[in-house]
PDB file of C-alpha atoms and ligand atoms in Angstrom:
ATOM      1  CA  MET Y   1      39.139  23.538 -21.137  1.00 73.00           C
ATOM      2  CA  ASN Y   2      38.397  22.689 -24.892  1.00 88.00           C
ATOM      3  CA  LEU Y   3      36.736  18.938 -25.002  1.00 98.00           C
ATOM      4  CA  THR Y   4      35.631  19.242 -28.473  1.00 97.00           C
ATOM      5  CA  GLY Y   5      34.448  15.509 -29.920  1.00 98.00           C
ATOM      6  CA  LYS Y   6      34.600  13.916 -26.578  1.00 98.00           C
ATOM      7  CA  LYS Y   7      31.814  11.701 -25.539  1.00 98.00           C
ATOM      8  CA  ALA Y   8      30.407  11.452 -22.115  1.00 99.00           C
ATOM      9  CA  ILE Y   9      27.766   9.684 -20.248  1.00 99.00           C
ATOM     10  CA  VAL Y  10      27.107  11.958 -16.745  1.00 99.00           C
ATOM     11  CA  THR Y  11      24.077   9.377 -14.484  1.00 99.00           C
ATOM     12  CA  GLY Y  12      21.191  11.415 -12.806  1.00 98.00           C
ATOM     13  CA  GLY Y  13      21.424  14.822 -15.631  1.00 98.00           C
ATOM     14  CA  SER Y  14      17.758  15.561 -15.032  1.00 98.00           C
ATOM     15  CA  ARG Y  15      18.310  17.687 -12.497  1.00 98.00           C
ATOM     16  CA  GLY Y  16      20.839  19.582 -10.014  1.00 98.00           C
ATOM     17  CA  ILE Y  17      23.966  19.442 -10.205  1.00 98.00           C
ATOM     18  CA  GLY Y  18      23.645  16.734 -13.094  1.00 98.00           C
ATOM     19  CA  LYS Y  19      22.232  18.907 -15.664  1.00 98.00           C
ATOM     20  CA  ALA Y  20      24.589  22.300 -14.624  1.00 98.00           C
ATOM     21  CA  ILE Y  21      27.577  19.547 -15.492  1.00 99.00           C
ATOM     22  CA  VAL Y  22      25.872  17.914 -19.018  1.00 98.00           C
ATOM     23  CA  MET Y  23      24.694  21.912 -19.657  1.00 98.00           C
ATOM     24  CA  GLU Y  24      28.698  22.464 -19.099  1.00 98.00           C
ATOM     25  CA  LEU Y  25      30.127  19.202 -20.880  1.00 98.00           C
ATOM     26  CA  ALA Y  26      28.044  19.877 -23.775  1.00 98.00           C
ATOM     27  CA  ALA Y  27      29.091  23.688 -24.095  1.00 97.00           C
ATOM     28  CA  GLN Y  28      32.749  22.412 -24.509  1.00 97.00           C
ATOM     29  CA  GLY Y  29      31.729  20.602 -27.717  1.00 97.00           C
ATOM     30  CA  CYS Y  30      31.421  17.262 -25.902  1.00 98.00           C
ATOM     31  CA  SER Y  31      28.431  15.165 -27.051  1.00 98.00           C
ATOM     32  CA  VAL Y  32      26.093  13.661 -24.045  1.00 98.00           C
ATOM     33  CA  VAL Y  33      24.173  10.477 -22.537  1.00 99.00           C
ATOM     34  CA  PHE Y  34      22.827  11.835 -19.489  1.00 99.00           C
ATOM     35  CA  THR Y  35      20.620   9.148 -17.074  1.00 99.00           C
ATOM     36  CA  TYR Y  36      17.853   9.731 -15.735  1.00 98.00           C
ATOM     37  CA  GLN Y  37      14.245   7.923 -13.605  1.00 97.00           C
ATOM     38  CA  ASN Y  38      11.744   9.703 -13.408  1.00 97.00           C
ATOM     39  CA  SER Y  39      12.471  13.064 -15.393  1.00 98.00           C
ATOM     40  CA  GLU Y  40      11.084  12.512 -18.773  1.00 98.00           C
ATOM     41  CA  GLU Y  41      10.230  15.930 -19.680  1.00 98.00           C
ATOM     42  CA  ALA Y  42      13.173  17.702 -18.059  1.00 98.00           C
ATOM     43  CA  ALA Y  43      15.573  15.313 -19.771  1.00 98.00           C
ATOM     44  CA  LYS Y  44      13.652  16.798 -23.017  1.00 98.00           C
ATOM     45  CA  GLN Y  45      13.847  19.664 -22.350  1.00 98.00           C
ATOM     46  CA  ILE Y  46      17.653  19.511 -22.086  1.00 98.00           C
ATOM     47  CA  GLU Y  47      18.033  17.449 -25.166  1.00 98.00           C
ATOM     48  CA  PHE Y  48      16.469  19.945 -26.719  1.00 98.00           C
ATOM     49  CA  GLU Y  49      18.996  22.685 -25.102  1.00 98.00           C
ATOM     50  CA  ALA Y  50      21.963  20.953 -24.778  1.00 98.00           C
ATOM     51  CA  SER Y  51      22.415  19.664 -28.538  1.00 97.00           C
ATOM     52  CA  LYS Y  52      23.874  21.836 -31.228  1.00 94.00           C
ATOM     53  CA  ASP Y  53      25.458  21.057 -35.030  1.00 90.00           C
ATOM     54  CA  ASP Y  54      28.576  18.771 -34.091  1.00 95.00           C
ATOM     55  CA  VAL Y  55      27.061  17.943 -30.182  1.00 98.00           C
ATOM     56  CA  LYS Y  56      24.844  15.650 -29.255  1.00 98.00           C
ATOM     57  CA  VAL Y  57      22.732  14.728 -26.780  1.00 98.00           C
ATOM     58  CA  LEU Y  58      19.939  12.314 -24.692  1.00 98.00           C
ATOM     59  CA  GLY Y  59      18.722  11.582 -22.391  1.00 98.00           C
ATOM     60  CA  PHE Y  60      17.621   7.456 -21.340  1.00 98.00           C
ATOM     61  CA  LYS Y  61      15.896   6.846 -18.497  1.00 98.00           C
ATOM     62  CA  ALA Y  62      18.247   3.982 -16.131  1.00 98.00           C
ATOM     63  CA  ASN Y  63      17.895   3.015 -12.427  1.00 98.00           C
ATOM     64  CA  ALA Y  64      21.624   3.870 -11.510  1.00 98.00           C
ATOM     65  CA  ALA Y  65      21.677   0.829  -9.216  1.00 98.00           C
ATOM     66  CA  SER Y  66      20.627  -1.743 -11.723  1.00 98.00           C
ATOM     67  CA  PHE Y  67      24.342  -3.252 -13.259  1.00 98.00           C
ATOM     68  CA  GLN Y  68      22.020  -4.087 -16.132  1.00 98.00           C
ATOM     69  CA  GLU Y  69      20.695  -1.177 -16.999  1.00 98.00           C
ATOM     70  CA  ALA Y  70      23.995   0.039 -17.082  1.00 98.00           C
ATOM     71  CA  GLU Y  71      25.527  -1.805 -19.062  1.00 98.00           C
ATOM     72  CA  LYS Y  72      22.248  -1.037 -22.072  1.00 98.00           C
ATOM     73  CA  THR Y  73      23.357   2.655 -20.752  1.00 98.00           C
ATOM     74  CA  ILE Y  74      27.247   2.201 -21.794  1.00 98.00           C
ATOM     75  CA  GLN Y  75      25.745   0.303 -24.926  1.00 98.00           C
ATOM     76  CA  PHE Y  76      23.558   2.880 -26.362  1.00 98.00           C
ATOM     77  CA  ALA Y  77      26.356   5.380 -25.738  1.00 98.00           C
ATOM     78  CA  LEU Y  78      28.390   3.567 -27.908  1.00 98.00           C
ATOM     79  CA  GLU Y  79      25.439   2.679 -30.982  1.00 98.00           C
ATOM     80  CA  ASN Y  80      24.301   6.779 -30.396  1.00 98.00           C
ATOM     81  CA  LEU Y  81      28.038   9.090 -30.157  1.00 98.00           C
ATOM     82  CA  GLY Y  82      29.905   5.421 -30.799  1.00 97.00           C
ATOM     83  CA  GLY Y  83      32.607   6.024 -27.985  1.00 98.00           C
ATOM     84  CA  VAL Y  84      33.223   6.467 -23.951  1.00 98.00           C
ATOM     85  CA  ASP Y  85      35.770   8.995 -23.703  1.00 98.00           C
ATOM     86  CA  ILE Y  86      33.989  10.647 -20.048  1.00 99.00           C
ATOM     87  CA  LEU Y  87      31.866   8.647 -17.583  1.00 99.00           C
ATOM     88  CA  VAL Y  88      30.408  10.984 -14.620  1.00 99.00           C
ATOM     89  CA  ASN Y  89      29.262   8.940 -11.992  1.00 99.00           C
ATOM     90  CA  ASN Y  90      26.152  11.921 -10.127  1.00 98.00           C
ATOM     91  CA  ALA Y  91      23.545  10.627  -9.482  1.00 98.00           C
ATOM     92  CA  GLY Y  92      22.746  10.191  -6.041  1.00 98.00           C
ATOM     93  CA  ILE Y  93      19.556  10.258  -3.725  1.00 98.00           C
ATOM     94  CA  THR Y  94      18.832  11.112   0.294  1.00 97.00           C
ATOM     95  CA  ARG Y  95      16.839   9.248   2.907  1.00 97.00           C
ATOM     96  CA  ASP Y  96      17.881  10.792   6.252  1.00 96.00           C
ATOM     97  CA  GLY Y  97      17.133   9.764   9.784  1.00 96.00           C
ATOM     98  CA  LEU Y  98      18.523   9.443  12.455  1.00 97.00           C
ATOM     99  CA  LEU Y  99      20.292   5.741  12.710  1.00 98.00           C
ATOM    100  CA  LEU Y 100      17.520   4.559  15.678  1.00 98.00           C
ATOM    101  CA  ARG Y 101      15.096   5.317  12.975  1.00 97.00           C
ATOM    102  CA  MET Y 102      16.667   4.425  10.333  1.00 98.00           C
ATOM    103  CA  SER Y 103      15.316   1.611   7.909  1.00 98.00           C
ATOM    104  CA  GLU Y 104      16.998  -1.281   6.583  1.00 98.00           C
ATOM    105  CA  GLN Y 105      15.144  -0.814   3.342  1.00 98.00           C
ATOM    106  CA  ASP Y 106      16.652   3.218   3.544  1.00 98.00           C
ATOM    107  CA  PHE Y 107      19.916   2.390   4.445  1.00 98.00           C
ATOM    108  CA  ASP Y 108      20.569  -0.133   1.262  1.00 98.00           C
ATOM    109  CA  ASN Y 109      18.614   2.130  -1.278  1.00 98.00           C
ATOM    110  CA  VAL Y 110      20.578   5.226  -0.343  1.00 98.00           C
ATOM    111  CA  ILE Y 111      23.911   2.508  -0.847  1.00 99.00           C
ATOM    112  CA  SER Y 112      22.583   1.222  -4.187  1.00 98.00           C
ATOM    113  CA  ALA Y 113      21.970   4.554  -5.553  1.00 98.00           C
ATOM    114  CA  ASN Y 114      24.791   6.246  -4.434  1.00 98.00           C
ATOM    115  CA  LEU Y 115      27.428   3.951  -4.462  1.00 99.00           C
ATOM    116  CA  LYS Y 116      26.695   0.354  -5.565  1.00 99.00           C
ATOM    117  CA  SER Y 117      25.490   2.491  -9.254  1.00 99.00           C
ATOM    118  CA  VAL Y 118      29.977   3.982  -8.900  1.00 99.00           C
ATOM    119  CA  PHE Y 119      30.853  -0.247  -9.961  1.00 99.00           C
ATOM    120  CA  ASN Y 120      27.459  -0.733 -12.179  1.00 99.00           C
ATOM    121  CA  TYR Y 121      28.480   2.028 -14.419  1.00 99.00           C
ATOM    122  CA  THR Y 122      32.229   1.826 -14.426  1.00 99.00           C
ATOM    123  CA  LYS Y 123      32.355  -1.836 -14.740  1.00 98.00           C
ATOM    124  CA  ALA Y 124      29.718  -1.457 -17.709  1.00 98.00           C
ATOM    125  CA  ALA Y 125      32.092   1.508 -19.086  1.00 98.00           C
ATOM    126  CA  ILE Y 126      36.049   0.271 -18.528  1.00 98.00           C
ATOM    127  CA  LYS Y 127      36.206  -1.932 -21.064  1.00 97.00           C
ATOM    128  CA  PRO Y 128      35.869  -0.171 -24.018  1.00 97.00           C
ATOM    129  CA  MET Y 129      38.106   2.456 -21.839  1.00 98.00           C
ATOM    130  CA  MET Y 130      40.668   0.374 -21.888  1.00 98.00           C
ATOM    131  CA  ALA Y 131      40.517  -0.997 -25.706  1.00 98.00           C
ATOM    132  CA  GLN Y 132      40.857   2.782 -26.338  1.00 97.00           C
ATOM    133  CA  ARG Y 133      44.270   3.811 -23.571  1.00 98.00           C
ATOM    134  CA  TYR Y 134      41.914   6.568 -22.696  1.00 98.00           C
ATOM    135  CA  GLY Y 135      39.220   7.496 -19.967  1.00 98.00           C
ATOM    136  CA  LYS Y 136      37.800  10.340 -17.236  1.00 98.00           C
ATOM    137  CA  ILE Y 137      36.126   9.044 -15.022  1.00 99.00           C
ATOM    138  CA  VAL Y 138      34.820  11.644 -12.528  1.00 99.00           C
ATOM    139  CA  ASN Y 139      32.375  10.353  -8.924  1.00 99.00           C
ATOM    140  CA  ILE Y 140      30.741  12.393  -7.079  1.00 99.00           C
ATOM    141  CA  ALA Y 141      30.918  12.088  -3.160  1.00 98.00           C
ATOM    142  CA  SER Y 142      30.699  14.759  -0.699  1.00 98.00           C
ATOM    143  CA  VAL Y 143      31.666  16.827   2.233  1.00 97.00           C
ATOM    144  CA  VAL Y 144      29.897  15.451   4.732  1.00 97.00           C
ATOM    145  CA  ALA Y 145      31.904  11.924   3.513  1.00 98.00           C
ATOM    146  CA  VAL Y 146      34.709  13.043   5.352  1.00 95.00           C
ATOM    147  CA  ILE Y 147      33.398  15.123   8.348  1.00 95.00           C
ATOM    148  CA  GLY Y 148      30.099  13.477   9.313  1.00 96.00           C
ATOM    149  CA  ASN Y 149      26.646  13.931   9.714  1.00 94.00           C
ATOM    150  CA  PRO Y 150      24.214  12.833  12.070  1.00 94.00           C
ATOM    151  CA  GLY Y 151      21.125  11.971  10.179  1.00 95.00           C
ATOM    152  CA  GLN Y 152      22.847  10.800   7.249  1.00 96.00           C
ATOM    153  CA  ALA Y 153      25.018   7.615   8.404  1.00 98.00           C
ATOM    154  CA  ASN Y 154      23.615   5.667   4.961  1.00 98.00           C
ATOM    155  CA  TYR Y 155      24.678   8.672   2.718  1.00 98.00           C
ATOM    156  CA  VAL Y 156      27.915   9.080   4.713  1.00 98.00           C
ATOM    157  CA  ALA Y 157      28.670   5.693   4.326  1.00 98.00           C
ATOM    158  CA  ALA Y 158      28.022   5.210   0.036  1.00 99.00           C
ATOM    159  CA  LYS Y 159      29.692   8.571   0.135  1.00 98.00           C
ATOM    160  CA  ALA Y 160      32.986   7.462   1.706  1.00 98.00           C
ATOM    161  CA  GLY Y 161      32.727   5.114   0.036  1.00 99.00           C
ATOM    162  CA  VAL Y 162      32.836   6.665  -3.409  1.00 99.00           C
ATOM    163  CA  ILE Y 163      36.007   7.785  -2.102  1.00 99.00           C
ATOM    164  CA  GLY Y 164      37.366   4.852  -1.755  1.00 99.00           C
ATOM    165  CA  ILE Y 165      36.806   2.046  -5.019  1.00 99.00           C
ATOM    166  CA  THR Y 166      37.868   6.503  -6.797  1.00 99.00           C
ATOM    167  CA  LYS Y 167      41.238   6.096  -5.324  1.00 99.00           C
ATOM    168  CA  SER Y 168      41.295   2.260  -6.372  1.00 98.00           C
ATOM    169  CA  ASN Y 169      40.325   2.460  -9.744  1.00 99.00           C
ATOM    170  CA  ALA Y 170      43.028   5.261 -10.237  1.00 99.00           C
ATOM    171  CA  LYS Y 171      45.215   2.991  -8.595  1.00 98.00           C
ATOM    172  CA  GLU Y 172      44.013   0.093 -10.861  1.00 98.00           C
ATOM    173  CA  PHE Y 173      43.783   2.132 -14.401  1.00 98.00           C
ATOM    174  CA  ALA Y 174      46.264   4.582 -14.440  1.00 98.00           C
ATOM    175  CA  SER Y 175      48.463   2.627 -16.287  1.00 98.00           C
ATOM    176  CA  ARG Y 176      45.688   2.478 -19.493  1.00 98.00           C
ATOM    177  CA  ASN Y 177      45.906   6.341 -19.399  1.00 98.00           C
ATOM    178  CA  ILE Y 178      42.422   6.609 -17.407  1.00 98.00           C
ATOM    179  CA  ASN Y 179      42.275   9.161 -15.549  1.00 99.00           C
ATOM    180  CA  VAL Y 180      40.046   8.558 -11.757  1.00 99.00           C
ATOM    181  CA  ASN Y 181      39.255  11.823  -9.506  1.00 99.00           C
ATOM    182  CA  ALA Y 182      36.241  12.963  -6.984  1.00 99.00           C
ATOM    183  CA  VAL Y 183      34.771  16.466  -6.953  1.00 99.00           C
ATOM    184  CA  ALA Y 184      33.028  16.768  -3.150  1.00 98.00           C
ATOM    185  CA  PRO Y 185      30.799  19.442  -3.200  1.00 98.00           C
ATOM    186  CA  GLY Y 186      29.231  21.124   0.349  1.00 97.00           C
ATOM    187  CA  PHE Y 187      26.019  23.336   0.467  1.00 96.00           C
ATOM    188  CA  ILE Y 188      25.150  23.278  -3.661  1.00 98.00           C
ATOM    189  CA  ALA Y 189      21.445  24.481  -4.132  1.00 96.00           C
ATOM    190  CA  THR Y 190      19.286  21.955  -5.971  1.00 96.00           C
ATOM    191  CA  ASP Y 191      16.025  19.873  -5.158  1.00 95.00           C
ATOM    192  CA  MET Y 192      18.517  18.064  -3.002  1.00 94.00           C
ATOM    193  CA  THR Y 193      18.668  20.620  -0.620  1.00 93.00           C
ATOM    194  CA  ALA Y 194      14.972  22.602  -1.049  1.00 93.00           C
ATOM    195  CA  LYS Y 195      14.584  19.418   1.674  1.00 88.00           C
ATOM    196  CA  LEU Y 196      15.981  20.688   4.487  1.00 88.00           C
ATOM    197  CA  ASN Y 197      13.634  23.281   7.053  1.00 89.00           C
ATOM    198  CA  ASP Y 198      15.587  26.542   7.695  1.00 91.00           C
ATOM    199  CA  LYS Y 199      17.260  25.827  10.913  1.00 89.00           C
ATOM    200  CA  GLN Y 200      19.135  22.956   8.895  1.00 86.00           C
ATOM    201  CA  LYS Y 201      19.846  25.396   6.737  1.00 90.00           C
ATOM    202  CA  GLU Y 202      20.785  27.744   9.081  1.00 92.00           C
ATOM    203  CA  SER Y 203      23.261  25.737  10.704  1.00 88.00           C
ATOM    204  CA  MET Y 204      25.515  23.872   6.941  1.00 89.00           C
ATOM    205  CA  LEU Y 205      25.903  28.347   6.457  1.00 95.00           C
ATOM    206  CA  ALA Y 206      26.880  28.735   9.843  1.00 95.00           C
ATOM    207  CA  ASN Y 207      30.273  26.794   8.618  1.00 94.00           C
ATOM    208  CA  ILE Y 208      30.419  27.422   5.265  1.00 97.00           C
ATOM    209  CA  PRO Y 209      34.051  30.670   5.573  1.00 97.00           C
ATOM    210  CA  ILE Y 210      32.219  32.219   1.978  1.00 97.00           C
ATOM    211  CA  LYS Y 211      28.879  32.202   3.918  1.00 95.00           C
ATOM    212  CA  ARG Y 212      26.632  31.226   0.904  1.00 97.00           C
ATOM    213  CA  GLU Y 213      24.773  28.389  -0.824  1.00 97.00           C
ATOM    214  CA  GLY Y 214      26.748  26.503  -3.833  1.00 98.00           C
ATOM    215  CA  LYS Y 215      25.805  26.995  -7.380  1.00 98.00           C
ATOM    216  CA  ALA Y 216      25.446  23.462  -8.725  1.00 98.00           C
ATOM    217  CA  GLU Y 217      27.811  25.411 -12.331  1.00 98.00           C
ATOM    218  CA  GLU Y 218      30.453  26.008 -10.079  1.00 98.00           C
ATOM    219  CA  VAL Y 219      30.732  22.089  -9.517  1.00 98.00           C
ATOM    220  CA  ALA Y 220      30.144  21.554 -12.779  1.00 98.00           C
ATOM    221  CA  LYS Y 221      33.007  22.981 -14.322  1.00 98.00           C
ATOM    222  CA  VAL Y 222      35.150  21.717 -11.779  1.00 98.00           C
ATOM    223  CA  VAL Y 223      34.140  18.455 -13.040  1.00 99.00           C
ATOM    224  CA  SER Y 224      34.706  19.809 -16.604  1.00 98.00           C
ATOM    225  CA  PHE Y 225      38.001  20.488 -15.720  1.00 98.00           C
ATOM    226  CA  LEU Y 226      38.873  17.149 -14.461  1.00 98.00           C
ATOM    227  CA  CYS Y 227      37.300  15.807 -17.743  1.00 98.00           C
ATOM    228  CA  SER Y 228      40.004  17.775 -20.053  1.00 98.00           C
ATOM    229  CA  SER Y 229      43.738  17.503 -21.202  1.00 97.00           C
ATOM    230  CA  ASP Y 230      44.454  19.929 -18.280  1.00 97.00           C
ATOM    231  CA  ALA Y 231      43.535  17.469 -15.579  1.00 98.00           C
ATOM    232  CA  ASP Y 232      45.693  14.746 -17.754  1.00 98.00           C
ATOM    233  CA  TYR Y 233      48.080  15.217 -14.680  1.00 98.00           C
ATOM    234  CA  ILE Y 234      45.503  14.681 -11.871  1.00 98.00           C
ATOM    235  CA  THR Y 235      44.132  11.158 -10.181  1.00 99.00           C
ATOM    236  CA  GLY Y 236      42.501  10.125  -7.193  1.00 99.00           C
ATOM    237  CA  GLN Y 237      42.039  13.417  -5.677  1.00 98.00           C
ATOM    238  CA  VAL Y 238      39.159  14.040  -4.440  1.00 98.00           C
ATOM    239  CA  ILE Y 239      38.422  17.792  -5.047  1.00 98.00           C
ATOM    240  CA  SER Y 240      36.169  20.538  -2.622  1.00 98.00           C
ATOM    241  CA  VAL Y 241      33.827  22.056  -4.162  1.00 98.00           C
ATOM    242  CA  ASP Y 242      32.578  23.312  -0.622  1.00 98.00           C
ATOM    243  CA  GLY Y 243      33.265  26.650   0.576  1.00 98.00           C
ATOM    244  CA  GLY Y 244      35.791  26.065   2.677  1.00 98.00           C
ATOM    245  CA  MET Y 245      33.106  23.533   4.836  1.00 96.00           C
ATOM    246  CA  ALA Y 246      35.950  21.101   5.317  1.00 95.00           C
ATOM    247  CA  MET Y 247      39.656  21.913   5.893  1.00 93.00           C
TER     248      MET Y 247
HETATM  249  P1  NAP I 301      18.718  16.042  -6.893  1.00 57.61           P
HETATM  250  O1  NAP I 301      18.690  17.732  -7.957  1.00 57.61           O
HETATM  251  O2  NAP I 301      18.089  15.294  -6.369  1.00 57.61           O
HETATM  252  O3  NAP I 301      18.513  15.629  -8.801  1.00 57.61           O
HETATM  253  C1  NAP I 301      19.305  14.120  -8.254  1.00 57.61           C
HETATM  254  C2  NAP I 301      19.508  13.310  -9.825  1.00 57.61           C
HETATM  255  O4  NAP I 301      19.723  11.606 -10.151  1.00 57.61           O
HETATM  256  C3  NAP I 301      18.693  13.613 -10.784  1.00 57.61           C
HETATM  257  O5  NAP I 301      18.403  13.815 -11.847  1.00 57.61           O
HETATM  258  C4  NAP I 301      17.615  12.273 -10.670  1.00 57.61           C
HETATM  259  O6  NAP I 301      16.765  12.082 -11.836  1.00 57.61           O
HETATM  260  C5  NAP I 301      18.588  11.344 -10.671  1.00 57.61           C
HETATM  261  N1  NAP I 301      18.997  10.318 -10.009  1.00 57.61           N
HETATM  262  C6  NAP I 301      18.471   9.959  -8.610  1.00 57.61           C
HETATM  263  N2  NAP I 301      18.733   8.864  -8.045  1.00 57.61           N
HETATM  264  C7  NAP I 301      18.800   7.829  -9.436  1.00 57.61           C
HETATM  265  C8  NAP I 301      19.138   6.398  -9.756  1.00 57.61           C
HETATM  266  N3  NAP I 301      18.870   5.444  -8.943  1.00 57.61           N
HETATM  267  N4  NAP I 301      18.759   6.150 -11.133  1.00 57.61           N
HETATM  268  C9  NAP I 301      19.345   7.613 -12.319  1.00 57.61           C
HETATM  269  N5  NAP I 301      19.231   8.473 -11.823  1.00 57.61           N
HETATM  270  C10 NAP I 301      18.881   9.011 -10.710  1.00 57.61           C
HETATM  271  O7  NAP I 301      20.409  16.300  -6.256  1.00 57.61           O
HETATM  272  P2  NAP I 301      21.645  17.634  -6.377  1.00 57.61           P
HETATM  273  O8  NAP I 301      21.489  17.954  -5.695  1.00 57.61           O
HETATM  274  O9  NAP I 301      21.750  17.183  -8.113  1.00 57.61           O
HETATM  275  O10 NAP I 301      23.114  15.659  -6.571  1.00 57.61           O
HETATM  276  C11 NAP I 301      23.602  15.501  -7.331  1.00 57.61           C
HETATM  277  C12 NAP I 301      24.597  14.290  -6.425  1.00 57.61           C
HETATM  278  O11 NAP I 301      25.644  15.358  -6.160  1.00 57.61           O
HETATM  279  C13 NAP I 301      24.787  13.331  -5.940  1.00 57.61           C
HETATM  280  O12 NAP I 301      25.455  12.088  -5.623  1.00 57.61           O
HETATM  281  C14 NAP I 301      24.495  14.389  -4.557  1.00 57.61           C
HETATM  282  O13 NAP I 301      24.458  12.910  -3.261  1.00 57.61           O
HETATM  283  C15 NAP I 301      25.402  15.077  -4.612  1.00 57.61           C
HETATM  284  N6  NAP I 301      25.933  16.047  -3.217  1.00 57.61           N
HETATM  285  C16 NAP I 301      25.108  16.742  -3.506  1.00 57.61           C
HETATM  286  C17 NAP I 301      24.724  17.993  -2.592  1.00 57.61           C
HETATM  287  C18 NAP I 301      24.181  19.331  -1.987  1.00 57.61           C
HETATM  288  O14 NAP I 301      24.613  19.627  -1.956  1.00 57.61           O
HETATM  289  N7  NAP I 301      23.004  19.224  -3.817  1.00 57.61           N
HETATM  290  C19 NAP I 301      26.209  17.430  -1.941  1.00 57.61           C
HETATM  291  C20 NAP I 301      27.038  17.183  -2.052  1.00 57.61           C
HETATM  292  C21 NAP I 301      26.883  16.328  -2.822  1.00 57.61           C
HETATM  293  P3  NAP I 301      15.239  12.290 -11.892  1.00 57.61           P
HETATM  294  O15 NAP I 301      14.976  13.349 -12.105  1.00 57.61           O
HETATM  295  O16 NAP I 301      14.971  11.284 -13.173  1.00 57.61           O
HETATM  296  O17 NAP I 301      14.691  11.656 -10.062  1.00 57.61           O
END
């Protein structure tokens, strides 16, 4: 894989899987604008660690749930990197709870951050990609989108939507040389899964044939492959990185 000279946008790149994706793309020679919502200090540190001679890595504070802020991010990337070749829609949140107790706000917020964000960034980035007749879009879904999970109706609905929009967009943009795929991580060690209690973690591990949590870097490698020319003939697919959890 070689992404020398490519220009990417990664949403939610300040921590966890998003940070690993930023670091991996930069290591492959790709310049990156990544967004975050709160983690200003962490963003500065990533800029410092990942930038090198021909690789610019820049953080940009933007709420992925806002279409206007998505447009501002694309503008920032066009001005500072000179184009957009790759878009990774990674930003996401959980607000878990059984449906009977789930508030309308927790449902709406999870749909906005995980699903509407994919619409926002794809719509904002697609014009420059279509004009240059080149683009790679990778959406981060989740294994639960296909198997369901009690206590996560909002999150599972959002991630199932991410798979749907991935397939529709793959069909819409294939003729413009734009590939759209999804990666579905399983149980990956990040701040998001650190919130689970021991019982929830044990029950997750019991369903993973490989018998361990995944690493953010293991997801990032697959994302980077899908962003490379090695994956030119792959579109509309959902690639699981889940230790065999869903098969
Ligand atoms: P994480 O550690 O909680 O990190 C989330 C990242 O997204 C942070 O950089 C955060 O920014 C950013 N973010 C959240 N809401 C945002 C918003 N509205 N606008 C902009 N940025 C926002 O999560 P993670 O585990 O790395 O998850 C990354 C993606 O993988 C998510 O889409 C998640 O659903 C998916 N996923 C994770 C797992 C897992 O096991 N960890 C499994 C399947 C799928 P701040 O730092 O500024 O808050």
